[in-house]
Amino acid sequence: MLYLIGLGLGDAKDITVKGLEVVRRCSRVYLEAYTSILTVGKEALEEFYGRKLILADREEVEQEADNILKGADVSDVAFLVVGDPFGATTHSDLILRATSLGIPYRVIHNASILNAVGCCGLQLYKFGETVSIVFWTDTWRPESFFDKVKKNRQNGMHTLCLLDIKVKEQSLENLIRKRRGTVLSRLERQHPVSCSFPRDDGSGHGAGVPEELNLLLH
């Protein structure tokens, strides 16, 4: 059996009782380590769970998922996800692959940013499409999220912006040369910082949002 287990948003103790019971009996336990982060590290989780965890980075989950699923048809394997397992499409792909291999699965849900954002006082049913904002580079500056924010504003809806993190990235040189190898990048400092994204759609009137979209990053 493949178990996808949500860890919630805080620390080691945010896992559900059901999830913890499963973790302690599985033959292998993977910790997804690239779509989000907790406030504690792998060692703190291992101490509380009483289990060794196997870190699963983007390359392993997206390109070598068969390694994770190996043996899950005859033993229990857990895949731990910060927040809720269905917070990223990658995890849905893992379930689809398991299904194609005849491996049964079970999902143990937990809190995610999609519902925890209600703590800011805004009503959840008034949120429109969620957008992702990635780190810009010198040659790649995607702006598609502006259009989604504009659409939500026109519909009188709030917008939840998911901010990118850097945990383990391939270098540009390795991508060009199609070589394996990554550069470990430190996470951004954990304090609020106001960022502005100027946008001009060519009409001289902006994109229907303020000339600068001010975001508060944490």
JSON list of C-alpha atoms in Angstrom, two decimals:
[
{"chain": "A", "resi": 1, "resn": "MET", "atom": "CA", "xyz": [0.00, 0.00, 0.00]},
{"chain": "A", "resi": 2, "resn": "LEU", "atom": "CA", "xyz": [1.19, 3.51, -0.84]},
{"chain": "A", "resi": 3, "resn": "TYR", "atom": "CA", "xyz": [0.24, 6.11, 1.77]},
{"chain": "A", "resi": 4, "resn": "LEU", "atom": "CA", "xyz": [0.31, 9.82, 0.98]},
{"chain": "A", "resi": 5, "resn": "ILE", "atom": "CA", "xyz": [0.33, 11.60, 4.32]},
{"chain": "A", "resi": 6, "resn": "GLY", "atom": "CA", "xyz": [-0.11, 15.32, 4.92]},
{"chain": "A", "resi": 7, "resn": "LEU", "atom": "CA", "xyz": [2.08, 16.85, 7.63]},
{"chain": "A", "resi": 8, "resn": "GLY", "atom": "CA", "xyz": [0.22, 20.12, 8.13]},
{"chain": "A", "resi": 9, "resn": "LEU", "atom": "CA", "xyz": [1.93, 23.50, 8.20]},
{"chain": "A", "resi": 10, "resn": "GLY", "atom": "CA", "xyz": [3.74, 23.88, 11.52]},
{"chain": "A", "resi": 11, "resn": "ASP", "atom": "CA", "xyz": [6.11, 21.43, 13.13]},
{"chain": "A", "resi": 12, "resn": "ALA", "atom": "CA", "xyz": [6.51, 17.71, 13.79]},
{"chain": "A", "resi": 13, "resn": "LYS", "atom": "CA", "xyz": [3.42, 17.54, 16.02]},
{"chain": "A", "resi": 14, "resn": "ASP", "atom": "CA", "xyz": [1.02, 18.69, 13.28]},
{"chain": "A", "resi": 15, "resn": "ILE", "atom": "CA", "xyz": [0.79, 15.21, 11.75]},
{"chain": "A", "resi": 16, "resn": "THR", "atom": "CA", "xyz": [-2.55, 13.50, 12.50]},
{"chain": "A", "resi": 17, "resn": "VAL", "atom": "CA", "xyz": [-2.74, 10.56, 14.89]},
{"chain": "A", "resi": 18, "resn": "LYS", "atom": "CA", "xyz": [-3.78, 8.33, 11.99]},
{"chain": "A", "resi": 19, "resn": "GLY", "atom": "CA", "xyz": [-0.86, 9.56, 9.90]},
{"chain": "A", "resi": 20, "resn": "LEU", "atom": "CA", "xyz": [1.63, 8.97, 12.71]},
{"chain": "A", "resi": 21, "resn": "GLU", "atom": "CA", "xyz": [0.39, 5.41, 13.23]},
{"chain": "A", "resi": 22, "resn": "VAL", "atom": "CA", "xyz": [0.92, 4.67, 9.54]},
{"chain": "A", "resi": 23, "resn": "VAL", "atom": "CA", "xyz": [4.40, 6.25, 9.49]},
{"chain": "A", "resi": 24, "resn": "ARG", "atom": "CA", "xyz": [5.54, 4.08, 12.39]},
{"chain": "A", "resi": 25, "resn": "ARG", "atom": "CA", "xyz": [4.51, 0.83, 10.72]},
{"chain": "A", "resi": 26, "resn": "CYS", "atom": "CA", "xyz": [5.64, 1.45, 7.12]},
{"chain": "A", "resi": 27, "resn": "SER", "atom": "CA", "xyz": [8.70, -0.31, 5.72]},
{"chain": "A", "resi": 28, "resn": "ARG", "atom": "CA", "xyz": [9.96, 2.90, 4.06]},
{"chain": "A", "resi": 29, "resn": "VAL", "atom": "CA", "xyz": [9.06, 6.53, 4.69]},
{"chain": "A", "resi": 30, "resn": "TYR", "atom": "CA", "xyz": [9.84, 9.27, 2.16]},
{"chain": "A", "resi": 31, "resn": "LEU", "atom": "CA", "xyz": [9.79, 12.99, 2.91]},
{"chain": "A", "resi": 32, "resn": "GLU", "atom": "CA", "xyz": [8.99, 15.19, -0.09]},
{"chain": "A", "resi": 33, "resn": "ALA", "atom": "CA", "xyz": [11.47, 18.02, 0.19]},
{"chain": "A", "resi": 34, "resn": "TYR", "atom": "CA", "xyz": [10.94, 20.55, -2.58]},
{"chain": "A", "resi": 35, "resn": "THR", "atom": "CA", "xyz": [7.38, 21.90, -2.92]},
{"chain": "A", "resi": 36, "resn": "SER", "atom": "CA", "xyz": [7.21, 23.32, 0.60]},
{"chain": "A", "resi": 37, "resn": "ILE", "atom": "CA", "xyz": [9.00, 23.42, 3.96]},
{"chain": "A", "resi": 38, "resn": "LEU", "atom": "CA", "xyz": [8.14, 23.04, 7.63]},
{"chain": "A", "resi": 39, "resn": "THR", "atom": "CA", "xyz": [9.47, 25.12, 10.52]},
{"chain": "A", "resi": 40, "resn": "VAL", "atom": "CA", "xyz": [11.58, 22.15, 11.65]},
{"chain": "A", "resi": 41, "resn": "GLY", "atom": "CA", "xyz": [14.12, 19.99, 9.86]},
{"chain": "A", "resi": 42, "resn": "LYS", "atom": "CA", "xyz": [14.28, 16.31, 8.95]},
{"chain": "A", "resi": 43, "resn": "GLU", "atom": "CA", "xyz": [16.05, 15.41, 12.20]},
{"chain": "A", "resi": 44, "resn": "ALA", "atom": "CA", "xyz": [13.24, 16.83, 14.35]},
{"chain": "A", "resi": 45, "resn": "LEU", "atom": "CA", "xyz": [10.67, 14.87, 12.36]},
{"chain": "A", "resi": 46, "resn": "GLU", "atom": "CA", "xyz": [12.67, 11.66, 12.71]},
{"chain": "A", "resi": 47, "resn": "GLU", "atom": "CA", "xyz": [12.96, 12.14, 16.47]},
{"chain": "A", "resi": 48, "resn": "PHE", "atom": "CA", "xyz": [9.22, 12.68, 16.93]},
{"chain": "A", "resi": 49, "resn": "TYR", "atom": "CA", "xyz": [8.11, 9.96, 14.49]},
{"chain": "A", "resi": 50, "resn": "GLY", "atom": "CA", "xyz": [10.65, 7.44, 15.74]},
{"chain": "A", "resi": 51, "resn": "ARG", "atom": "CA", "xyz": [11.57, 6.63, 12.13]},
{"chain": "A", "resi": 52, "resn": "LYS", "atom": "CA", "xyz": [14.33, 7.36, 9.66]},
{"chain": "A", "resi": 53, "resn": "LEU", "atom": "CA", "xyz": [13.11, 9.42, 6.70]},
{"chain": "A", "resi": 54, "resn": "ILE", "atom": "CA", "xyz": [14.32, 9.25, 3.10]},
{"chain": "A", "resi": 55, "resn": "LEU", "atom": "CA", "xyz": [14.50, 12.68, 1.45]},
{"chain": "A", "resi": 56, "resn": "ALA", "atom": "CA", "xyz": [12.81, 12.75, -1.96]},
{"chain": "A", "resi": 57, "resn": "ASP", "atom": "CA", "xyz": [13.81, 15.70, -4.13]},
{"chain": "A", "resi": 58, "resn": "ARG", "atom": "CA", "xyz": [12.19, 16.93, -7.33]},
{"chain": "A", "resi": 59, "resn": "GLU", "atom": "CA", "xyz": [14.27, 14.70, -9.61]},
{"chain": "A", "resi": 60, "resn": "GLU", "atom": "CA", "xyz": [13.44, 11.53, -7.71]},
{"chain": "A", "resi": 61, "resn": "VAL", "atom": "CA", "xyz": [9.71, 12.24, -7.44]},
{"chain": "A", "resi": 62, "resn": "GLU", "atom": "CA", "xyz": [9.20, 13.42, -11.01]},
{"chain": "A", "resi": 63, "resn": "GLN", "atom": "CA", "xyz": [11.71, 11.25, -12.89]},
{"chain": "A", "resi": 64, "resn": "GLU", "atom": "CA", "xyz": [12.42, 8.24, -10.69]},
{"chain": "A", "resi": 65, "resn": "ALA", "atom": "CA", "xyz": [9.06, 7.63, -9.02]},
{"chain": "A", "resi": 66, "resn": "ASP", "atom": "CA", "xyz": [9.37, 3.89, -9.62]},
{"chain": "A", "resi": 67, "resn": "ASN", "atom": "CA", "xyz": [12.04, 3.81, -6.91]},
{"chain": "A", "resi": 68, "resn": "ILE", "atom": "CA", "xyz": [9.50, 5.17, -4.43]},
{"chain": "A", "resi": 69, "resn": "LEU", "atom": "CA", "xyz": [6.81, 2.73, -5.54]},
{"chain": "A", "resi": 70, "resn": "LYS", "atom": "CA", "xyz": [9.13, -0.28, -5.57]},
{"chain": "A", "resi": 71, "resn": "GLY", "atom": "CA", "xyz": [7.77, -2.96, -3.25]},
{"chain": "A", "resi": 72, "resn": "ALA", "atom": "CA", "xyz": [4.64, -0.97, -2.37]},
{"chain": "A", "resi": 73, "resn": "ASP", "atom": "CA", "xyz": [2.53, -3.81, -3.77]},
{"chain": "A", "resi": 74, "resn": "VAL", "atom": "CA", "xyz": [3.72, -6.16, -1.01]},
{"chain": "A", "resi": 75, "resn": "SER", "atom": "CA", "xyz": [4.57, -3.76, 1.84]},
{"chain": "A", "resi": 76, "resn": "ASP", "atom": "CA", "xyz": [3.53, -0.35, 3.14]},
{"chain": "A", "resi": 77, "resn": "VAL", "atom": "CA", "xyz": [5.37, 2.73, 1.86]},
{"chain": "A", "resi": 78, "resn": "ALA", "atom": "CA", "xyz": [4.67, 6.27, 3.13]},
{"chain": "A", "resi": 79, "resn": "PHE", "atom": "CA", "xyz": [5.19, 9.50, 1.21]},
{"chain": "A", "resi": 80, "resn": "LEU", "atom": "CA", "xyz": [5.08, 12.55, 3.48]},
{"chain": "A", "resi": 81, "resn": "VAL", "atom": "CA", "xyz": [3.98, 15.92, 2.13]},
{"chain": "A", "resi": 82, "resn": "VAL", "atom": "CA", "xyz": [4.04, 19.30, 3.88]},
{"chain": "A", "resi": 83, "resn": "GLY", "atom": "CA", "xyz": [0.46, 20.59, 4.05]},
{"chain": "A", "resi": 84, "resn": "ASP", "atom": "CA", "xyz": [-2.01, 18.34, 2.24]},
{"chain": "A", "resi": 85, "resn": "PRO", "atom": "CA", "xyz": [-0.99, 15.65, -0.30]},
{"chain": "A", "resi": 86, "resn": "PHE", "atom": "CA", "xyz": [-3.10, 17.18, -3.06]},
{"chain": "A", "resi": 87, "resn": "GLY", "atom": "CA", "xyz": [-1.52, 20.63, -2.76]},
{"chain": "A", "resi": 88, "resn": "ALA", "atom": "CA", "xyz": [0.70, 19.94, -5.80]},
{"chain": "A", "resi": 89, "resn": "THR", "atom": "CA", "xyz": [0.03, 18.13, -9.08]},
{"chain": "A", "resi": 90, "resn": "THR", "atom": "CA", "xyz": [3.22, 16.09, -8.65]},
{"chain": "A", "resi": 91, "resn": "HIS", "atom": "CA", "xyz": [1.57, 14.10, -5.89]},
{"chain": "A", "resi": 92, "resn": "SER", "atom": "CA", "xyz": [-1.47, 13.35, -8.04]},
{"chain": "A", "resi": 93, "resn": "ASP", "atom": "CA", "xyz": [0.91, 12.03, -10.70]},
{"chain": "A", "resi": 94, "resn": "LEU", "atom": "CA", "xyz": [2.42, 9.66, -8.14]},
{"chain": "A", "resi": 95, "resn": "ILE", "atom": "CA", "xyz": [-1.03, 8.25, -7.41]},
{"chain": "A", "resi": 96, "resn": "LEU", "atom": "CA", "xyz": [-1.75, 7.81, -11.11]},
{"chain": "A", "resi": 97, "resn": "ARG", "atom": "CA", "xyz": [1.51, 5.92, -11.55]},
{"chain": "A", "resi": 98, "resn": "ALA", "atom": "CA", "xyz": [0.74, 3.69, -8.58]},
{"chain": "A", "resi": 99, "resn": "THR", "atom": "CA", "xyz": [-2.71, 2.95, -10.01]},
{"chain": "A", "resi": 100, "resn": "SER", "atom": "CA", "xyz": [-1.21, 2.01, -13.38]},
{"chain": "A", "resi": 101, "resn": "LEU", "atom": "CA", "xyz": [1.08, -0.46, -11.60]},
{"chain": "A", "resi": 102, "resn": "GLY", "atom": "CA", "xyz": [-1.79, -1.99, -9.64]},
{"chain": "A", "resi": 103, "resn": "ILE", "atom": "CA", "xyz": [-0.55, -0.59, -6.32]},
{"chain": "A", "resi": 104, "resn": "PRO", "atom": "CA", "xyz": [-3.32, 0.37, -3.88]},
{"chain": "A", "resi": 105, "resn": "TYR", "atom": "CA", "xyz": [-3.07, 3.76, -2.19]},
{"chain": "A", "resi": 106, "resn": "ARG", "atom": "CA", "xyz": [-4.60, 5.73, 0.64]},
{"chain": "A", "resi": 107, "resn": "VAL", "atom": "CA", "xyz": [-4.50, 9.47, 1.34]},
{"chain": "A", "resi": 108, "resn": "ILE", "atom": "CA", "xyz": [-4.39, 10.91, 4.86]},
{"chain": "A", "resi": 109, "resn": "HIS", "atom": "CA", "xyz": [-5.27, 14.59, 4.66]},
{"chain": "A", "resi": 110, "resn": "ASN", "atom": "CA", "xyz": [-4.09, 17.52, 6.75]},
{"chain": "A", "resi": 111, "resn": "ALA", "atom": "CA", "xyz": [-4.29, 21.31, 6.85]},
{"chain": "A", "resi": 112, "resn": "SER", "atom": "CA", "xyz": [-2.88, 23.20, 3.87]},
{"chain": "A", "resi": 113, "resn": "ILE", "atom": "CA", "xyz": [-2.28, 26.82, 2.95]},
{"chain": "A", "resi": 114, "resn": "LEU", "atom": "CA", "xyz": [-5.45, 26.65, 0.84]},
{"chain": "A", "resi": 115, "resn": "ASN", "atom": "CA", "xyz": [-7.58, 26.60, 3.99]},
{"chain": "A", "resi": 116, "resn": "ALA", "atom": "CA", "xyz": [-5.17, 28.07, 6.56]},
{"chain": "A", "resi": 117, "resn": "VAL", "atom": "CA", "xyz": [-5.21, 31.37, 4.65]},
{"chain": "A", "resi": 118, "resn": "GLY", "atom": "CA", "xyz": [-8.57, 31.95, 6.34]},
{"chain": "A", "resi": 119, "resn": "CYS", "atom": "CA", "xyz": [-6.62, 33.06, 9.43]},
{"chain": "A", "resi": 120, "resn": "CYS", "atom": "CA", "xyz": [-6.09, 36.44, 7.76]},
{"chain": "A", "resi": 121, "resn": "GLY", "atom": "CA", "xyz": [-9.81, 37.12, 8.16]},
{"chain": "A", "resi": 122, "resn": "LEU", "atom": "CA", "xyz": [-10.87, 36.67, 4.53]},
{"chain": "A", "resi": 123, "resn": "GLN", "atom": "CA", "xyz": [-13.66, 34.23, 3.72]},
{"chain": "A", "resi": 124, "resn": "LEU", "atom": "CA", "xyz": [-12.42, 31.14, 1.89]},
{"chain": "A", "resi": 125, "resn": "TYR", "atom": "CA", "xyz": [-15.28, 31.00, -0.62]},
{"chain": "A", "resi": 126, "resn": "LYS", "atom": "CA", "xyz": [-14.34, 34.51, -1.80]},
{"chain": "A", "resi": 127, "resn": "PHE", "atom": "CA", "xyz": [-10.97, 33.35, -3.17]},
{"chain": "A", "resi": 128, "resn": "GLY", "atom": "CA", "xyz": [-10.55, 33.00, -6.91]},
{"chain": "A", "resi": 129, "resn": "GLU", "atom": "CA", "xyz": [-7.89, 31.05, -8.81]},
{"chain": "A", "resi": 130, "resn": "THR", "atom": "CA", "xyz": [-4.66, 30.55, -6.88]},
{"chain": "A", "resi": 131, "resn": "VAL", "atom": "CA", "xyz": [-1.47, 31.77, -8.57]},
{"chain": "A", "resi": 132, "resn": "SER", "atom": "CA", "xyz": [2.19, 30.78, -8.25]},
{"chain": "A", "resi": 133, "resn": "ILE", "atom": "CA", "xyz": [4.95, 33.39, -8.33]},
{"chain": "A", "resi": 134, "resn": "VAL", "atom": "CA", "xyz": [8.37, 31.98, -9.18]},
{"chain": "A", "resi": 135, "resn": "PHE", "atom": "CA", "xyz": [11.79, 33.55, -8.78]},
{"chain": "A", "resi": 136, "resn": "TRP", "atom": "CA", "xyz": [12.74, 35.64, -11.79]},
{"chain": "A", "resi": 137, "resn": "THR", "atom": "CA", "xyz": [16.09, 35.23, -13.53]},
{"chain": "A", "resi": 138, "resn": "ASP", "atom": "CA", "xyz": [17.94, 37.49, -15.94]},
{"chain": "A", "resi": 139, "resn": "THR", "atom": "CA", "xyz": [16.42, 35.64, -18.91]},
{"chain": "A", "resi": 140, "resn": "TRP", "atom": "CA", "xyz": [13.11, 34.33, -17.52]},
{"chain": "A", "resi": 141, "resn": "ARG", "atom": "CA", "xyz": [10.53, 36.72, -16.10]},
{"chain": "A", "resi": 142, "resn": "PRO", "atom": "CA", "xyz": [7.08, 35.08, -16.33]},
{"chain": "A", "resi": 143, "resn": "GLU", "atom": "CA", "xyz": [4.13, 37.42, -15.76]},
{"chain": "A", "resi": 144, "resn": "SER", "atom": "CA", "xyz": [1.15, 35.13, -16.33]},
{"chain": "A", "resi": 145, "resn": "PHE", "atom": "CA", "xyz": [0.10, 35.45, -12.70]},
{"chain": "A", "resi": 146, "resn": "PHE", "atom": "CA", "xyz": [-0.74, 39.14, -13.28]},
{"chain": "A", "resi": 147, "resn": "ASP", "atom": "CA", "xyz": [-3.56, 38.16, -15.65]},
{"chain": "A", "resi": 148, "resn": "LYS", "atom": "CA", "xyz": [-5.04, 35.76, -13.10]},
{"chain": "A", "resi": 149, "resn": "VAL", "atom": "CA", "xyz": [-4.87, 38.39, -10.37]},
{"chain": "A", "resi": 150, "resn": "LYS", "atom": "CA", "xyz": [-6.59, 40.83, -12.73]},
{"chain": "A", "resi": 151, "resn": "LYS", "atom": "CA", "xyz": [-9.37, 38.33, -13.49]},
{"chain": "A", "resi": 152, "resn": "ASN", "atom": "CA", "xyz": [-9.94, 37.65, -9.80]},
{"chain": "A", "resi": 153, "resn": "ARG", "atom": "CA", "xyz": [-10.12, 41.39, -9.05]},
{"chain": "A", "resi": 154, "resn": "GLN", "atom": "CA", "xyz": [-12.64, 41.90, -11.83]},
{"chain": "A", "resi": 155, "resn": "ASN", "atom": "CA", "xyz": [-14.77, 39.14, -10.32]},
{"chain": "A", "resi": 156, "resn": "GLY", "atom": "CA", "xyz": [-14.50, 40.61, -6.83]},
{"chain": "A", "resi": 157, "resn": "MET", "atom": "CA", "xyz": [-12.42, 37.69, -5.59]},
{"chain": "A", "resi": 158, "resn": "HIS", "atom": "CA", "xyz": [-9.32, 37.46, -3.41]},
{"chain": "A", "resi": 159, "resn": "THR", "atom": "CA", "xyz": [-6.11, 35.91, -4.79]},
{"chain": "A", "resi": 160, "resn": "LEU", "atom": "CA", "xyz": [-3.84, 33.54, -2.91]},
{"chain": "A", "resi": 161, "resn": "CYS", "atom": "CA", "xyz": [-0.26, 33.88, -4.20]},
{"chain": "A", "resi": 162, "resn": "LEU", "atom": "CA", "xyz": [2.01, 30.90, -3.63]},
{"chain": "A", "resi": 163, "resn": "LEU", "atom": "CA", "xyz": [5.64, 32.01, -3.47]},
{"chain": "A", "resi": 164, "resn": "ASP", "atom": "CA", "xyz": [8.57, 30.03, -4.83]},
{"chain": "A", "resi": 165, "resn": "ILE", "atom": "CA", "xyz": [11.28, 28.55, -2.62]},
{"chain": "A", "resi": 166, "resn": "LYS", "atom": "CA", "xyz": [14.80, 27.45, -3.46]},
{"chain": "A", "resi": 167, "resn": "VAL", "atom": "CA", "xyz": [15.89, 24.20, -1.87]},
{"chain": "A", "resi": 168, "resn": "LYS", "atom": "CA", "xyz": [17.88, 22.20, -4.42]},
{"chain": "A", "resi": 169, "resn": "GLU", "atom": "CA", "xyz": [18.28, 23.58, -7.92]},
{"chain": "A", "resi": 170, "resn": "GLN", "atom": "CA", "xyz": [20.07, 22.49, -11.07]},
{"chain": "A", "resi": 171, "resn": "SER", "atom": "CA", "xyz": [22.64, 25.00, -12.27]},
{"chain": "A", "resi": 172, "resn": "LEU", "atom": "CA", "xyz": [22.02, 26.73, -15.59]},
{"chain": "A", "resi": 173, "resn": "GLU", "atom": "CA", "xyz": [25.24, 25.21, -16.96]},
{"chain": "A", "resi": 174, "resn": "ASN", "atom": "CA", "xyz": [24.09, 21.68, -16.13]},
{"chain": "A", "resi": 175, "resn": "LEU", "atom": "CA", "xyz": [20.68, 22.30, -17.70]},
{"chain": "A", "resi": 176, "resn": "ILE", "atom": "CA", "xyz": [22.30, 23.53, -20.93]},
{"chain": "A", "resi": 177, "resn": "ARG", "atom": "CA", "xyz": [24.73, 20.62, -21.05]},
{"chain": "A", "resi": 178, "resn": "LYS", "atom": "CA", "xyz": [22.04, 18.15, -19.91]},
{"chain": "A", "resi": 179, "resn": "ARG", "atom": "CA", "xyz": [24.24, 17.02, -17.06]},
{"chain": "A", "resi": 180, "resn": "ARG", "atom": "CA", "xyz": [23.19, 15.73, -13.68]},
{"chain": "A", "resi": 181, "resn": "GLY", "atom": "CA", "xyz": [24.17, 17.76, -10.69]},
{"chain": "A", "resi": 182, "resn": "THR", "atom": "CA", "xyz": [22.59, 20.39, -8.51]},
{"chain": "A", "resi": 183, "resn": "VAL", "atom": "CA", "xyz": [23.50, 23.52, -6.63]},
{"chain": "A", "resi": 184, "resn": "LEU", "atom": "CA", "xyz": [22.23, 23.75, -3.08]},
{"chain": "A", "resi": 185, "resn": "SER", "atom": "CA", "xyz": [20.53, 27.10, -2.56]},
{"chain": "A", "resi": 186, "resn": "ARG", "atom": "CA", "xyz": [19.82, 28.60, 0.83]},
{"chain": "A", "resi": 187, "resn": "LEU", "atom": "CA", "xyz": [16.25, 29.49, 1.66]},
{"chain": "A", "resi": 188, "resn": "GLU", "atom": "CA", "xyz": [15.30, 33.12, 1.81]},
{"chain": "A", "resi": 189, "resn": "ARG", "atom": "CA", "xyz": [15.43, 34.69, 5.27]},
{"chain": "A", "resi": 190, "resn": "GLN", "atom": "CA", "xyz": [12.24, 34.12, 7.23]},
{"chain": "A", "resi": 191, "resn": "HIS", "atom": "CA", "xyz": [11.11, 37.72, 7.74]},
{"chain": "A", "resi": 192, "resn": "PRO", "atom": "CA", "xyz": [8.57, 39.88, 5.91]},
{"chain": "A", "resi": 193, "resn": "VAL", "atom": "CA", "xyz": [9.80, 41.86, 2.94]},
{"chain": "A", "resi": 194, "resn": "SER", "atom": "CA", "xyz": [7.74, 44.05, 0.61]},
{"chain": "A", "resi": 195, "resn": "CYS", "atom": "CA", "xyz": [8.33, 43.35, -3.08]},
{"chain": "A", "resi": 196, "resn": "SER", "atom": "CA", "xyz": [6.99, 45.19, -6.11]},
{"chain": "A", "resi": 197, "resn": "PHE", "atom": "CA", "xyz": [6.39, 43.81, -9.60]},
{"chain": "A", "resi": 198, "resn": "PRO", "atom": "CA", "xyz": [5.91, 46.60, -12.17]},
{"chain": "A", "resi": 199, "resn": "ARG", "atom": "CA", "xyz": [3.66, 45.60, -15.04]},
{"chain": "A", "resi": 200, "resn": "ASP", "atom": "CA", "xyz": [2.88, 47.35, -18.32]},
{"chain": "A", "resi": 201, "resn": "ASP", "atom": "CA", "xyz": [0.57, 45.63, -20.81]},
{"chain": "A", "resi": 202, "resn": "GLY", "atom": "CA", "xyz": [1.32, 48.13, -23.58]},
{"chain": "A", "resi": 203, "resn": "SER", "atom": "CA", "xyz": [-2.00, 49.94, -23.33]},
{"chain": "A", "resi": 204, "resn": "GLY", "atom": "CA", "xyz": [-0.68, 52.67, -21.06]},
{"chain": "A", "resi": 205, "resn": "HIS", "atom": "CA", "xyz": [-3.25, 51.72, -18.43]},
{"chain": "A", "resi": 206, "resn": "GLY", "atom": "CA", "xyz": [-1.52, 48.78, -16.76]},
{"chain": "A", "resi": 207, "resn": "ALA", "atom": "CA", "xyz": [-3.25, 45.44, -16.40]},
{"chain": "A", "resi": 208, "resn": "GLY", "atom": "CA", "xyz": [-6.23, 46.51, -14.35]},
{"chain": "A", "resi": 209, "resn": "VAL", "atom": "CA", "xyz": [-4.23, 46.22, -11.13]},
{"chain": "A", "resi": 210, "resn": "PRO", "atom": "CA", "xyz": [-2.19, 48.91, -9.41]},
{"chain": "A", "resi": 211, "resn": "GLU", "atom": "CA", "xyz": [0.94, 50.00, -11.29]},
{"chain": "A", "resi": 212, "resn": "GLU", "atom": "CA", "xyz": [2.89, 48.02, -8.76]},
{"chain": "A", "resi": 213, "resn": "LEU", "atom": "CA", "xyz": [1.53, 44.83, -7.23]},
{"chain": "A", "resi": 214, "resn": "ASN", "atom": "CA", "xyz": [2.85, 44.89, -3.67]},
{"chain": "A", "resi": 215, "resn": "LEU", "atom": "CA", "xyz": [3.27, 41.54, -2.00]},
{"chain": "A", "resi": 216, "resn": "LEU", "atom": "CA", "xyz": [4.27, 40.65, 1.53]},
{"chain": "A", "resi": 217, "resn": "LEU", "atom": "CA", "xyz": [6.60, 37.66, 1.56]},
{"chain": "A", "resi": 218, "resn": "HIS", "atom": "CA", "xyz": [7.20, 35.55, 4.66]}
]
